[in-house]
Short mmCIF file of C-alpha atoms in Angstrom, two decimals:
data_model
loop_
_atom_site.label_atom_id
_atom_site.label_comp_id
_atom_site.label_asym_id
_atom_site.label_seq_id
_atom_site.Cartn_x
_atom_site.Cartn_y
_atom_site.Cartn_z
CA UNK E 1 -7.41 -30.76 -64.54
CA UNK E 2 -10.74 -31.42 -63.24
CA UNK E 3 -9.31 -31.24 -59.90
CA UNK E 4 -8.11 -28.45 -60.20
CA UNK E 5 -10.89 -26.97 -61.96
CA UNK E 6 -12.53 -27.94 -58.75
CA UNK E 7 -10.14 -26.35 -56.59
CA UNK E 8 -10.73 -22.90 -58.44
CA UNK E 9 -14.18 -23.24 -58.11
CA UNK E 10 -14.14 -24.23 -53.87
CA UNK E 11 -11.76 -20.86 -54.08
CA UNK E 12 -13.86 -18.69 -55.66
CA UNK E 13 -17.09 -20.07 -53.63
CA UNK E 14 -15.27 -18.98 -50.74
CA UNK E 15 -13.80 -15.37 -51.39
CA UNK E 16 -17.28 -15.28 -52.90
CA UNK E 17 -18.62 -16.03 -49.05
CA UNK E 18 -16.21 -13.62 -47.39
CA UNK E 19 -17.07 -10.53 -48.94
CA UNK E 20 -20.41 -10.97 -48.66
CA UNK E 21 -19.57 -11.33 -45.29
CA UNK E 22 -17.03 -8.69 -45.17
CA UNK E 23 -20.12 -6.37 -46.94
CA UNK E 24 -22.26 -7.57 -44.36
CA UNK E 25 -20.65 -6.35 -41.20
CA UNK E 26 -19.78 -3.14 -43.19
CA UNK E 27 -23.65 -2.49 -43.30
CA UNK E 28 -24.23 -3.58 -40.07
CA UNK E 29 -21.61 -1.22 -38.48
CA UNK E 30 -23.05 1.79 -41.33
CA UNK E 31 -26.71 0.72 -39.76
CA UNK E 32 -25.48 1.29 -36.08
CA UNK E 33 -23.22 4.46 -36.81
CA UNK E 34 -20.37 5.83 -34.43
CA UNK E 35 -21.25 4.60 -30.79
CA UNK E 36 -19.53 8.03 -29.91
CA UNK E 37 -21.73 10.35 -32.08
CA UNK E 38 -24.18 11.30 -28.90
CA UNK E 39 -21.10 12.84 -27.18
CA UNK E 40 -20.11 16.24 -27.34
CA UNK E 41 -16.34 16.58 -28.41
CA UNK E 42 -15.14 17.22 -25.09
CA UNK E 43 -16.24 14.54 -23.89
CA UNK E 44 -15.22 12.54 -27.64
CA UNK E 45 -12.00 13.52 -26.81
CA UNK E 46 -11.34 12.17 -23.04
CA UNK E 47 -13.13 9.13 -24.07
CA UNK E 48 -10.46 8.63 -26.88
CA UNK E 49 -7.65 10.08 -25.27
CA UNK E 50 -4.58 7.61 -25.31
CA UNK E 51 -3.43 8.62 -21.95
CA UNK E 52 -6.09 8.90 -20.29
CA UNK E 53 -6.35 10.70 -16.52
CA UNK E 54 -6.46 7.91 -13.73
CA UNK E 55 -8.34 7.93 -10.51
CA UNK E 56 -6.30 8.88 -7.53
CA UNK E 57 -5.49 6.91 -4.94
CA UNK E 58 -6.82 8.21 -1.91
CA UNK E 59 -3.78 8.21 0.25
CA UNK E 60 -3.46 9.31 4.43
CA UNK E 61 -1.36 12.16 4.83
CA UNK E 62 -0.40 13.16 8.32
CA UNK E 63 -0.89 16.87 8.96
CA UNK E 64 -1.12 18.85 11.79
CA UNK E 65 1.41 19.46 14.80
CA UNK E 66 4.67 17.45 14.43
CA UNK E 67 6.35 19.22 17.21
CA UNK E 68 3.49 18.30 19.48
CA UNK E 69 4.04 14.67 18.70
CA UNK E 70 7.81 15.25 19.56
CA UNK E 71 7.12 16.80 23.06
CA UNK E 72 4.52 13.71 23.32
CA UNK E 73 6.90 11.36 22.90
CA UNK E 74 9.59 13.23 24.69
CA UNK E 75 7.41 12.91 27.82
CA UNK E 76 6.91 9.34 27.36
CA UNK E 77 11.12 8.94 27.97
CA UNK E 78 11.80 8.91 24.43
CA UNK E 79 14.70 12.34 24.82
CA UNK E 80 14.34 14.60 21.58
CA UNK E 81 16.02 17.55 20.47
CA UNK E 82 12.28 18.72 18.85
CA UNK E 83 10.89 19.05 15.22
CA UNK E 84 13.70 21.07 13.81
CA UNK E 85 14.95 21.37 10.43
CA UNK E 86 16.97 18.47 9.30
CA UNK E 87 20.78 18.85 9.43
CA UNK E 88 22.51 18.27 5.70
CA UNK E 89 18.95 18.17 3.75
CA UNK E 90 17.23 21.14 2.32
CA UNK E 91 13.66 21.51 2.62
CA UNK E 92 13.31 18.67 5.04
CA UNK E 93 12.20 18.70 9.38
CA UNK E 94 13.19 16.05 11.81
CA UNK E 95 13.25 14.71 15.08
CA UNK E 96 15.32 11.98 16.33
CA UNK E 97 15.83 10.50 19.75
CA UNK E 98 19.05 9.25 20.53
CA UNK E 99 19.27 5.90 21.34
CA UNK E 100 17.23 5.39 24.54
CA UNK E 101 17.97 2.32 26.57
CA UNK E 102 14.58 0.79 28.06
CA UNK E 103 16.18 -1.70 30.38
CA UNK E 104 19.69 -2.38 32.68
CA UNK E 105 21.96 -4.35 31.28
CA UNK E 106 22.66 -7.71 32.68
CA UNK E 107 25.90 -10.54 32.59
CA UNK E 108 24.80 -12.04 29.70
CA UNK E 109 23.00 -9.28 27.45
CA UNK E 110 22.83 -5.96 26.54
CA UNK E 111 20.45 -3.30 27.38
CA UNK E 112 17.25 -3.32 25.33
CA UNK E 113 16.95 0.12 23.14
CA UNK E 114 14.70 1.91 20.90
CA UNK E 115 15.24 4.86 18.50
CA UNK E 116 12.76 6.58 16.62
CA UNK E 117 13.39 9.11 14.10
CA UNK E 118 10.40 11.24 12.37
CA UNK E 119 11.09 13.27 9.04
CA UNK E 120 8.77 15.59 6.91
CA UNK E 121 8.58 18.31 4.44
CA UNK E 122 7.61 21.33 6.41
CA UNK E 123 6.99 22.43 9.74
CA UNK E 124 3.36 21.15 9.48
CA UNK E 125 4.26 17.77 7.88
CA UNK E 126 5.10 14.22 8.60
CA UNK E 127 5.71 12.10 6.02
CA UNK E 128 8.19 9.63 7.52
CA UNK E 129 9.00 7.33 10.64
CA UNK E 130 11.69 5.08 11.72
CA UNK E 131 12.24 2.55 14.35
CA UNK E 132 14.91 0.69 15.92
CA UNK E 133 14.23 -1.84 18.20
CA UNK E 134 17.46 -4.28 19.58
CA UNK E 135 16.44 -7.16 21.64
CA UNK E 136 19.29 -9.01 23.08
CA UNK E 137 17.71 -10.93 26.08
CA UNK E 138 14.21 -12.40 25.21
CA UNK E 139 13.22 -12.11 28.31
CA UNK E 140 12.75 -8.10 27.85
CA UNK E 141 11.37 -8.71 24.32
CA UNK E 142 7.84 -7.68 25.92
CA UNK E 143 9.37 -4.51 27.28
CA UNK E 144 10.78 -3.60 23.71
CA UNK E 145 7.43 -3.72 22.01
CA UNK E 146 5.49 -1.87 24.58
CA UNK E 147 8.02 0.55 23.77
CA UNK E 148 7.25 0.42 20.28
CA UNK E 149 3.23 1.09 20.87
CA UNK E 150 4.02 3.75 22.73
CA UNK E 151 5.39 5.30 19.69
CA UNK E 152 2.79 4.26 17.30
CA UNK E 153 -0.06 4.69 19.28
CA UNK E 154 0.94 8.48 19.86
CA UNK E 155 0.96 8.88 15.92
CA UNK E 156 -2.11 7.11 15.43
CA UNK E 157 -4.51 8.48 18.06
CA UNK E 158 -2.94 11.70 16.74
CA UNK E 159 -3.67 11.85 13.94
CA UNK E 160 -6.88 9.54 13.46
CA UNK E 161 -5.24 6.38 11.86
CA UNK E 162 -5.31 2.50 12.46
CA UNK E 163 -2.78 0.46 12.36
CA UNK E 164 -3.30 -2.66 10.18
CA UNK E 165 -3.35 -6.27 11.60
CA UNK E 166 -0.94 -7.56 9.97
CA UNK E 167 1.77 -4.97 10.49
CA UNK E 168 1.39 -4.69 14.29
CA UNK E 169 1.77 -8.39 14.70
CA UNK E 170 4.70 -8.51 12.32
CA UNK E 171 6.80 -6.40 15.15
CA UNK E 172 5.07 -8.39 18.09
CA UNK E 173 6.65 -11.51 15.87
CA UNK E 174 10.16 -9.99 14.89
CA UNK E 175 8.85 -10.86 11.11
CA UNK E 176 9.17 -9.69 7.83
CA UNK E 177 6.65 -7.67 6.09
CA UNK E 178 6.32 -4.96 2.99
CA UNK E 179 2.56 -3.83 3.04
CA UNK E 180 0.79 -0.48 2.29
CA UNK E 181 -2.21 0.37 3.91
CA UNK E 182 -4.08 3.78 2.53
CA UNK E 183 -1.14 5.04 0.68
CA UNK E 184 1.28 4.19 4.08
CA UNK E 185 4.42 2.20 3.09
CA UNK E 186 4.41 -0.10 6.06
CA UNK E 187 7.74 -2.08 6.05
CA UNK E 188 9.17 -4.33 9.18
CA UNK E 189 12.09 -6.08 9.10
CA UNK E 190 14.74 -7.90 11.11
CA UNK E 191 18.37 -7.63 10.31
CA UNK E 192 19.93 -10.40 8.08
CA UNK E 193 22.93 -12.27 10.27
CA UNK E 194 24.22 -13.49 6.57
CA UNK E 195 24.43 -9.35 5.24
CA UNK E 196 25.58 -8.18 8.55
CA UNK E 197 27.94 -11.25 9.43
CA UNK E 198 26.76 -10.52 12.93
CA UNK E 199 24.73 -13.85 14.41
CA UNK E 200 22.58 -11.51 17.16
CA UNK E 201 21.93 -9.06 13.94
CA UNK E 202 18.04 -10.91 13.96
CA UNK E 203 17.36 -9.23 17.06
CA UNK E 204 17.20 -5.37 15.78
CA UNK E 205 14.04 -4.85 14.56
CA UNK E 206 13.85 -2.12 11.75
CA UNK E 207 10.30 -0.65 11.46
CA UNK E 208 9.16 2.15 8.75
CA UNK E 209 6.53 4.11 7.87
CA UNK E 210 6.63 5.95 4.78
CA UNK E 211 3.70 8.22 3.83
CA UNK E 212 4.30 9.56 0.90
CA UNK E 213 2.35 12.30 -0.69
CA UNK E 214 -1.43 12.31 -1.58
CA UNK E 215 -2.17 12.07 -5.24
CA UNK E 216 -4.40 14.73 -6.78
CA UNK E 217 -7.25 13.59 -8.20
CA UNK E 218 -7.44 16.12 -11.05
CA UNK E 219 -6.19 19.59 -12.19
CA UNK E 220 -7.67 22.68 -9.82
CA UNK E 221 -9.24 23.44 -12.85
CA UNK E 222 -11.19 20.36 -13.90
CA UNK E 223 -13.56 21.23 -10.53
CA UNK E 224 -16.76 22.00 -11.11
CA UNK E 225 -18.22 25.28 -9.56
CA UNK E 226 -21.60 25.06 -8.33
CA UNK E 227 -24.09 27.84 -9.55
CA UNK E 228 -24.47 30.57 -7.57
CA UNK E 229 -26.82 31.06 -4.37
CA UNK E 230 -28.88 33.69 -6.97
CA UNK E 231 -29.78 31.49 -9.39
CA UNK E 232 -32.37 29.61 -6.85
CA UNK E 233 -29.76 27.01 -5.79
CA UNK E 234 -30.03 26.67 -1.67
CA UNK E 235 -29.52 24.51 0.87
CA UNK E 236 -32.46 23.69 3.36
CA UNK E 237 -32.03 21.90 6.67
CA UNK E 238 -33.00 18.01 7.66
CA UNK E 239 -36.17 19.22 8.68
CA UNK E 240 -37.40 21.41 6.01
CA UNK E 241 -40.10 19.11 4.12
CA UNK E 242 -38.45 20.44 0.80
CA UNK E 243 -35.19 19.69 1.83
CA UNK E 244 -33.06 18.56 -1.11
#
């Protein structure tokens, strides 16, 4: 009995102890008040918004003159039909080369030949490249690749964009690699002898770039107009001593 008497008494001490403590942090958070009170409720209500909006990734989009590119390359040896609209797919451009052999074939191997095939979503748009590159003799491995930069090297000086590291010496090695660089799906990679069942099938090189499109940032509508050039809001020049 007296132990247990005791036991009661430890108990008691101790819900005694917690809701003092419990009372405590009650009058502590009552002393410091909502941390969101200051806000207004717009701002209340993005703050405590359960989805809230995420910041865009900024992403490079290629623009600008896809047909150009295709005479570009067309001039380079690489034979295209032009940035036309995409046979079988609705709301989709192209051009493809066919498959251009780069060197003579010889007794023991194949020609070395490249294919390229560009794809977007309007006349004004790229959003998609493919290569083919097949290797048989390594000897003319050197030849294939400078084929390749050709390619990529159009498309980047084109369009202002620079070609990671890692992916350009992926191709130079006949590697593997899945990458994205500024929104770009990069992706190179050589075909699997054990999925094919063909033992030269490491020597085509597949090489894509996939753009994608650019995230927005936010609604048109969540932009912020400046005031108007009435109100006293200019612009002054570098030079002006007031310049803001």
């Amino acid at each position: 009995m007296a132990l247990l008497t005791a036991g009661f008494a430890v108990g008691a001490l101790f819900l005694s102890s917690s809701d003092r403590q419990v009372i405590e942090l009650n009058d502590h958070a009552l002393a410091f008040g909502d941390p969101l009170q200051p806000f207004d409720p717009d701002m209340r209500s993005v703050l405590l918004n359960r989805s809230p909006e995420l910041a865009a990734e900024l992403k490079r989009s290629f623009l600008g003159k896809p047909d150009a590119l295709c005479a570009e390359l067309k001039t380079l040896g690489l034979e295209n039909p032009g940035w036309k609209k995409a046979p079988f797919q609705r709301g989709r451009w192209q051009c493809a080369s066919d498959l251009v052999p780069l060197t003579t074939p010889s007794v023991d191997f194949g020609s070395t030949t490249l294919f390229f095939l560009l794809r977007g979503p309007s006349e004004e748009q790229i959003d998609y490249l493919r290569l083919k590159l097949v290797v048989e003799d390594p000897k003319q491995k050197q030849i294939g690749l400078d084929a390749v930069w050709l390619v990529i090297d159009a498309l980047s000086s084109r369009y202002g964009w620079t070609v990671p590291r890692a992916f350009r010496q992926a191709i130079a090695d006949f590697g593997q690699i899945e990458t994205t660089h500024r929104g770009v799906q990069l992706s190179v990679a050589p075909e699997d002898p054990n999925l094919t069942g063909d033992p030269m099938a490491d020597q085509r090189l597949n090489i894509i770039m996939n753009f994608g499109e650019p995230d927005l940032i936010r609604p048109a509508d969540r932009f912020e107009q400046a005031p108007p050039l009435e109100s006293g809001w200019s612009v002054r020049g570098p030079d002006d001593p007031e310049a803001e």
